[in-house]
CSV table of C-alpha atoms and ligand atoms in Angstrom, one decimal:
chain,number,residue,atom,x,y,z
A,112,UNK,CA,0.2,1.9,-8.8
A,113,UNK,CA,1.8,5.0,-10.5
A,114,UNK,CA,1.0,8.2,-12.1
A,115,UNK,CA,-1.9,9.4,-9.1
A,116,UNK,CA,0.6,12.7,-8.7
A,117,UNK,CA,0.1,13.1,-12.6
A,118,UNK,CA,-3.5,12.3,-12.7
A,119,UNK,CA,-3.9,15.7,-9.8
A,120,UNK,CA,-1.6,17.7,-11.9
A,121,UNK,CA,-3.4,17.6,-14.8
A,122,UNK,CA,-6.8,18.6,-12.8
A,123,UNK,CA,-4.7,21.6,-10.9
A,124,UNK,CA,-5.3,19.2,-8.0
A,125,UNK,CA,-3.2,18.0,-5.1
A,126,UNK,CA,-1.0,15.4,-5.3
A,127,UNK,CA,-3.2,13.9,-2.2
A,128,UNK,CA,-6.0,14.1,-4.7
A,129,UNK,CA,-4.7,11.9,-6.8
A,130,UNK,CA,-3.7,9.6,-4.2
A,131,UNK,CA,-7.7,9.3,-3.1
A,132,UNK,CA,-8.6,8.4,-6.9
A,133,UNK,CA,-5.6,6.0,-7.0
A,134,UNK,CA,-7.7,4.3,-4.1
A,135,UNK,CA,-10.8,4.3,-5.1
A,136,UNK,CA,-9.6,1.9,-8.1
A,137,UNK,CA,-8.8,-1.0,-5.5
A,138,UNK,CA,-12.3,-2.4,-5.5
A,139,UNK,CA,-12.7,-2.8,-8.9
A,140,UNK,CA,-9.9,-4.1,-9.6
A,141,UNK,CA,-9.8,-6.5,-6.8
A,142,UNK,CA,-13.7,-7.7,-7.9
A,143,UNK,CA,-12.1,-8.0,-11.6
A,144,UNK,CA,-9.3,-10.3,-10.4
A,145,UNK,CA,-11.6,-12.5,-8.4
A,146,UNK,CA,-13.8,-12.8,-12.0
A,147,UNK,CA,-10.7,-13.6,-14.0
A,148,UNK,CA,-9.5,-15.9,-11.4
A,149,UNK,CA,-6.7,-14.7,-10.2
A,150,UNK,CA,-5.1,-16.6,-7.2
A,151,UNK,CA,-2.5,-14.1,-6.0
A,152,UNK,CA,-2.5,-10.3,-6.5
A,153,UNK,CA,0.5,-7.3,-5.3
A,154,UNK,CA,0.2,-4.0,-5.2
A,155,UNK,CA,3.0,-1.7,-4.5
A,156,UNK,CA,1.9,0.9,-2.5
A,157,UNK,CA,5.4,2.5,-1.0
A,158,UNK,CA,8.7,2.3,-1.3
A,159,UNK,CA,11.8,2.1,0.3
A,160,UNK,CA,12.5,5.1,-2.1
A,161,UNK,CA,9.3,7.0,-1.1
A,162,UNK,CA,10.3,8.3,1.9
A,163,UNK,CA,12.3,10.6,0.0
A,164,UNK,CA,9.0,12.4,-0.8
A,165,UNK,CA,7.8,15.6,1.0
A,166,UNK,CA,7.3,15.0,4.7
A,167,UNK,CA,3.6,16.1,3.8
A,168,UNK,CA,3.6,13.5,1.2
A,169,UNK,CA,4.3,10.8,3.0
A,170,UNK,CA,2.0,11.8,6.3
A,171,UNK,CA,-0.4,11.9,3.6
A,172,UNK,CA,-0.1,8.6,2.4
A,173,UNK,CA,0.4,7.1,5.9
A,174,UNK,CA,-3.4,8.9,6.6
A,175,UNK,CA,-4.6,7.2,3.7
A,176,UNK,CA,-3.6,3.8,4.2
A,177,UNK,CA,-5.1,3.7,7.8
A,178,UNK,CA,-8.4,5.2,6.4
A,179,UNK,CA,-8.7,2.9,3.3
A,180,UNK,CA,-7.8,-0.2,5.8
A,181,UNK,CA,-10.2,1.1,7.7
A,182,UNK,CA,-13.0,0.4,4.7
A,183,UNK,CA,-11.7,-1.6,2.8
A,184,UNK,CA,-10.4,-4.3,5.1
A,185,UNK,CA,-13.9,-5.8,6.2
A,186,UNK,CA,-14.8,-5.7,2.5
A,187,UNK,CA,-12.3,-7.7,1.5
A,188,UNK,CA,-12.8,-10.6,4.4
A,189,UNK,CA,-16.9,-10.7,3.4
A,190,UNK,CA,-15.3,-11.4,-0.7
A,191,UNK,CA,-12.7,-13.9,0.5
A,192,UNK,CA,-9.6,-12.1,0.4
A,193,UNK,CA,-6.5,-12.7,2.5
A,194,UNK,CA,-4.6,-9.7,2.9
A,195,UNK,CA,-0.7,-9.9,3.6
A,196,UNK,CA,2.3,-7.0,3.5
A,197,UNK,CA,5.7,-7.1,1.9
A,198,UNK,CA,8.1,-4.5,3.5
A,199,UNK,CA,10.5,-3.4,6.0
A,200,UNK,CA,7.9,-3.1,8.9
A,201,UNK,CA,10.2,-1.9,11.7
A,202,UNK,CA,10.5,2.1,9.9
A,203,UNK,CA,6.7,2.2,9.6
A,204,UNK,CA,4.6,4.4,12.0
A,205,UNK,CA,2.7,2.3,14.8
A,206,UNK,CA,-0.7,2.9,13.7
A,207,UNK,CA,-0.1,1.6,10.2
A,208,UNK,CA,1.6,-1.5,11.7
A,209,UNK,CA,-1.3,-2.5,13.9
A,210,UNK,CA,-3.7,-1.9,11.3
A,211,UNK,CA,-1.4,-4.1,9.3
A,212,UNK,CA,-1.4,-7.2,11.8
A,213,UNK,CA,-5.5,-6.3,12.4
A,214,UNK,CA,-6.0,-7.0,8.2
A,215,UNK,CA,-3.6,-10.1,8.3
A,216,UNK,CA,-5.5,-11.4,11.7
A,217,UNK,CA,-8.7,-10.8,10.4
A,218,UNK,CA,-8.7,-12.4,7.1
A,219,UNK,CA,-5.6,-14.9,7.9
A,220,UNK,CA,-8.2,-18.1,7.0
A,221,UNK,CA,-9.4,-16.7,3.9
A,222,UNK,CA,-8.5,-18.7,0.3
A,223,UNK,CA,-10.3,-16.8,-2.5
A,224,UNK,CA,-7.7,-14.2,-3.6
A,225,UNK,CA,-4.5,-13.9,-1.8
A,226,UNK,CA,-3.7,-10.0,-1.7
A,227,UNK,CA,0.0,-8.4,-0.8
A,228,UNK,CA,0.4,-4.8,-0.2
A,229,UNK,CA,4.1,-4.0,-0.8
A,230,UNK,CA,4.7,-1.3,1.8
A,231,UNK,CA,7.8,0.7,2.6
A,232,UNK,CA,8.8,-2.7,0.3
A,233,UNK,CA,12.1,-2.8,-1.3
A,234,UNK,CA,13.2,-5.8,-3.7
A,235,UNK,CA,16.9,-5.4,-2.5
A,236,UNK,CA,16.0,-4.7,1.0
A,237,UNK,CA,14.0,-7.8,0.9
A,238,UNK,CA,16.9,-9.7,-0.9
A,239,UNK,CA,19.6,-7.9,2.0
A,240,UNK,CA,17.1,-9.0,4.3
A,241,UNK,CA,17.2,-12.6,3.2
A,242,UNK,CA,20.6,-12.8,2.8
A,243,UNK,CA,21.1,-11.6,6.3
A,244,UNK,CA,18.9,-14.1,7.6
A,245,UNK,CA,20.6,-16.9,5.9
A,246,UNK,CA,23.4,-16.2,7.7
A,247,UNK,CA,22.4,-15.6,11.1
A,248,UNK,CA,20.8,-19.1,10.3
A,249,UNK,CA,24.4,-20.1,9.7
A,250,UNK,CA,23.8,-22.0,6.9
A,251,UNK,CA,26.9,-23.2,4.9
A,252,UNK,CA,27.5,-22.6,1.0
A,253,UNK,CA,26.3,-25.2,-0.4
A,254,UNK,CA,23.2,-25.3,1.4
A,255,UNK,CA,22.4,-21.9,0.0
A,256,UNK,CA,20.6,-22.3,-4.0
A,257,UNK,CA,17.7,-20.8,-5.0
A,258,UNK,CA,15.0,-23.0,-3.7
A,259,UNK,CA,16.4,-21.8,-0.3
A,260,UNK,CA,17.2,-18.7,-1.1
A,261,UNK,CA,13.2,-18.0,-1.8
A,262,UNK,CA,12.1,-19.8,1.3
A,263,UNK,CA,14.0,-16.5,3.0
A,264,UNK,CA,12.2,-14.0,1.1
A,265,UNK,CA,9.7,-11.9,2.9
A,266,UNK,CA,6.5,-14.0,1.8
A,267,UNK,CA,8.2,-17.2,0.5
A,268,UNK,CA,5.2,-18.9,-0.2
A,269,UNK,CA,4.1,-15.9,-2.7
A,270,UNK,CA,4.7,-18.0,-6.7
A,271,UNK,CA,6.8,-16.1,-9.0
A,272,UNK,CA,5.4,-13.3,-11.3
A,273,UNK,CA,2.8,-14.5,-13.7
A,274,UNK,CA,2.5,-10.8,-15.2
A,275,UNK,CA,3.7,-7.4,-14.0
A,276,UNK,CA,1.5,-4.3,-15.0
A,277,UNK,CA,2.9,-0.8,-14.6
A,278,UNK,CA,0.9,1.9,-15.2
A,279,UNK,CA,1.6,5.8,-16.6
A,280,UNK,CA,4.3,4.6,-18.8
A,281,UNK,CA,7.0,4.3,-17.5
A,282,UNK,CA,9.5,1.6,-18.6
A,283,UNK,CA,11.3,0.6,-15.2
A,284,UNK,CA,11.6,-1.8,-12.5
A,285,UNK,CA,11.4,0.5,-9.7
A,286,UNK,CA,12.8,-1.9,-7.5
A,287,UNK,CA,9.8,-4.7,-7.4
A,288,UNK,CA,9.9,-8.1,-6.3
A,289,UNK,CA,13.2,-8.4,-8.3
A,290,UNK,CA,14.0,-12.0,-6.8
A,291,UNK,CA,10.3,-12.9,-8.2
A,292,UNK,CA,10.1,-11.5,-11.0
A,293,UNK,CA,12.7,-12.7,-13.0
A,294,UNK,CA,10.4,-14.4,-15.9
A,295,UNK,CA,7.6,-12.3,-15.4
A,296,UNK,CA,5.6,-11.2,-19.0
A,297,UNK,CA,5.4,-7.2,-18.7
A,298,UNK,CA,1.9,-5.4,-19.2
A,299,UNK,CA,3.0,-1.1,-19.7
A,300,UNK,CA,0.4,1.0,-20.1
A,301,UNK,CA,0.5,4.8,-20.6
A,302,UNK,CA,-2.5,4.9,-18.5
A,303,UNK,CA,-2.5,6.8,-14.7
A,304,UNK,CA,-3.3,5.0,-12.1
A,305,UNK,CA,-6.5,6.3,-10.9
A,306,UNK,CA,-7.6,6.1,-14.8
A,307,UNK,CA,-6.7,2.4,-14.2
A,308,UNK,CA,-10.3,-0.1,-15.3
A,309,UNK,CA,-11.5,-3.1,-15.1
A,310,UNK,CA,-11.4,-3.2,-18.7
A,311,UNK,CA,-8.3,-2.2,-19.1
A,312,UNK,CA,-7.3,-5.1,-16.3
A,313,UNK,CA,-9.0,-7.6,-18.6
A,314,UNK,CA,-7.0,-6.5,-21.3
A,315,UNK,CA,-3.9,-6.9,-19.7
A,316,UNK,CA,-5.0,-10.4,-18.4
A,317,UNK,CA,-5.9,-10.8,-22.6
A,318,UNK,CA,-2.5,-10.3,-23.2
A,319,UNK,CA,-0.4,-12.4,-21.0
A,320,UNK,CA,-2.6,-15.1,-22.1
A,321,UNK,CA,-1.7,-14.6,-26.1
A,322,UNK,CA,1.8,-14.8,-25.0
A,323,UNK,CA,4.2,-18.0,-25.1
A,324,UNK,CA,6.3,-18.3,-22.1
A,325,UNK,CA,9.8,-20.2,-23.1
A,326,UNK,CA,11.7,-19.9,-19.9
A,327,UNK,CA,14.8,-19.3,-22.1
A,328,UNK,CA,14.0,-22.9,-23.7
A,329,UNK,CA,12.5,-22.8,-27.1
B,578,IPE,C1,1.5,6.7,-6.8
B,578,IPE,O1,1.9,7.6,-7.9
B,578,IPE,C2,2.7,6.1,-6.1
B,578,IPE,C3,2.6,6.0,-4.7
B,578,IPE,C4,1.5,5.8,-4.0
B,578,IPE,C5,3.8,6.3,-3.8
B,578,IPE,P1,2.9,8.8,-7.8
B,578,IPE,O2,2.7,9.6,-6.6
B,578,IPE,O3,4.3,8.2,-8.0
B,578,IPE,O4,2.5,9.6,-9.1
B,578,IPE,P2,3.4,10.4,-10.2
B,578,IPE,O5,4.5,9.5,-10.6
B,578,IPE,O6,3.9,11.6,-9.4
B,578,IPE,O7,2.4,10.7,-11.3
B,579,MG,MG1,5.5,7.9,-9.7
């Protein structure tokens, strides 16, 4: 979900500003997947990396994700949704970890649309994380391949990457579910987040669907 600290610039706004308009896209978007039939849906909302932001910043965004759980969290349980995080929890404040395990209790027997928030999420930390599992497990070599590798990931039973979309153009990984996306089909869009439609979601769902997925055969 990038580009809400672009989207305020260009409106001499905050950068918080942008961050409220980034959030105000979730329910759209989230009633637009349902329609197209999507079964599983991720949103990166922070990084490892963003704590490297502005103390201010980052309070900020903290503040916002308790307030939009807050709302949004009993909307998504009457639509369906189960709601599950991706991320280093231990670093997180309190209050955003209870609110975490509140959304996860609450809509834990939900099968409509299976919704991840990737928070203070890191694909390497999650693949370190794994790894270092694996071995206080004790596994041996050659019980380690990649069908068990995955089963150490943070949400094992998330599939692999249909179709990543990154928004405001940029033309990077930015450290995302690198173990799972490995043959993911790439949707880039100069569009800001908080511009970000359901059209424009549509379109994106258009296009992964022209596409012909080889898997490196032919
Ligand atoms: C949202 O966009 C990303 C987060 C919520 C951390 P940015 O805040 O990265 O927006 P830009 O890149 O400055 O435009
Ligand atoms: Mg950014």
């Amino acid at each position: 979900m990038d580009g809400n600290g672009r989207w305020a610039q260009r409106r001499w706004l905050p950068r918080a500003a942008g961050h409220r308009a980034g959030v105000a896209v979730l329910t759209p978007l989230l009633e637009a997947a349902g329609e197209a039939g999507v079964k599983t849906l991720t949103l990166y909302a922070f990084s490892t990396e963003n704590w490297a932001r502005p103390v201010d910043e980052v309070d900020t965004l903290m503040s916002l994700f308790l307030e939009t759980a807050r709302k949004k969290v009993p909307q998504l349980n009457d639509r369906g949704a189960r709601l599950r995080f991706l991320g280093r929890r231990e670093h997180l404040p309190e209050s955003v970890r209870a609110a975490m395990r509140e959304a996860e209790d609450l809509t834990a027997q939900n099968d409509r649309l299976d919704v991840y928030i990737a928070l203070n999420y890191g694909g390497r930390s999650e693949i370190v994380d794994a790894a270092r599992r694996i071995v206080a497990d004790g596994l041996s070599p050659d019980e380690v391949d990649e069908a068990t590798f995955s089963k150490y990931l943070y949400a094992p039973e998330v599939p692999e990457v249909d179709l990543l979309i990154r928004t405001s153009g940029e033309l990077r990984i930015s450290n995302f579910l690198l173990w799972q996306i490995a043959y993911a089909e790439f949707y880039i869009t100069d569009t800001l987040w908080p511009d970000f439609s359901r059209e424009e979601f549509f379109r994106a769902i258009e296009s992964y669907a022209s596409r012909s997925r080889r898997r490196g055969g032919v």
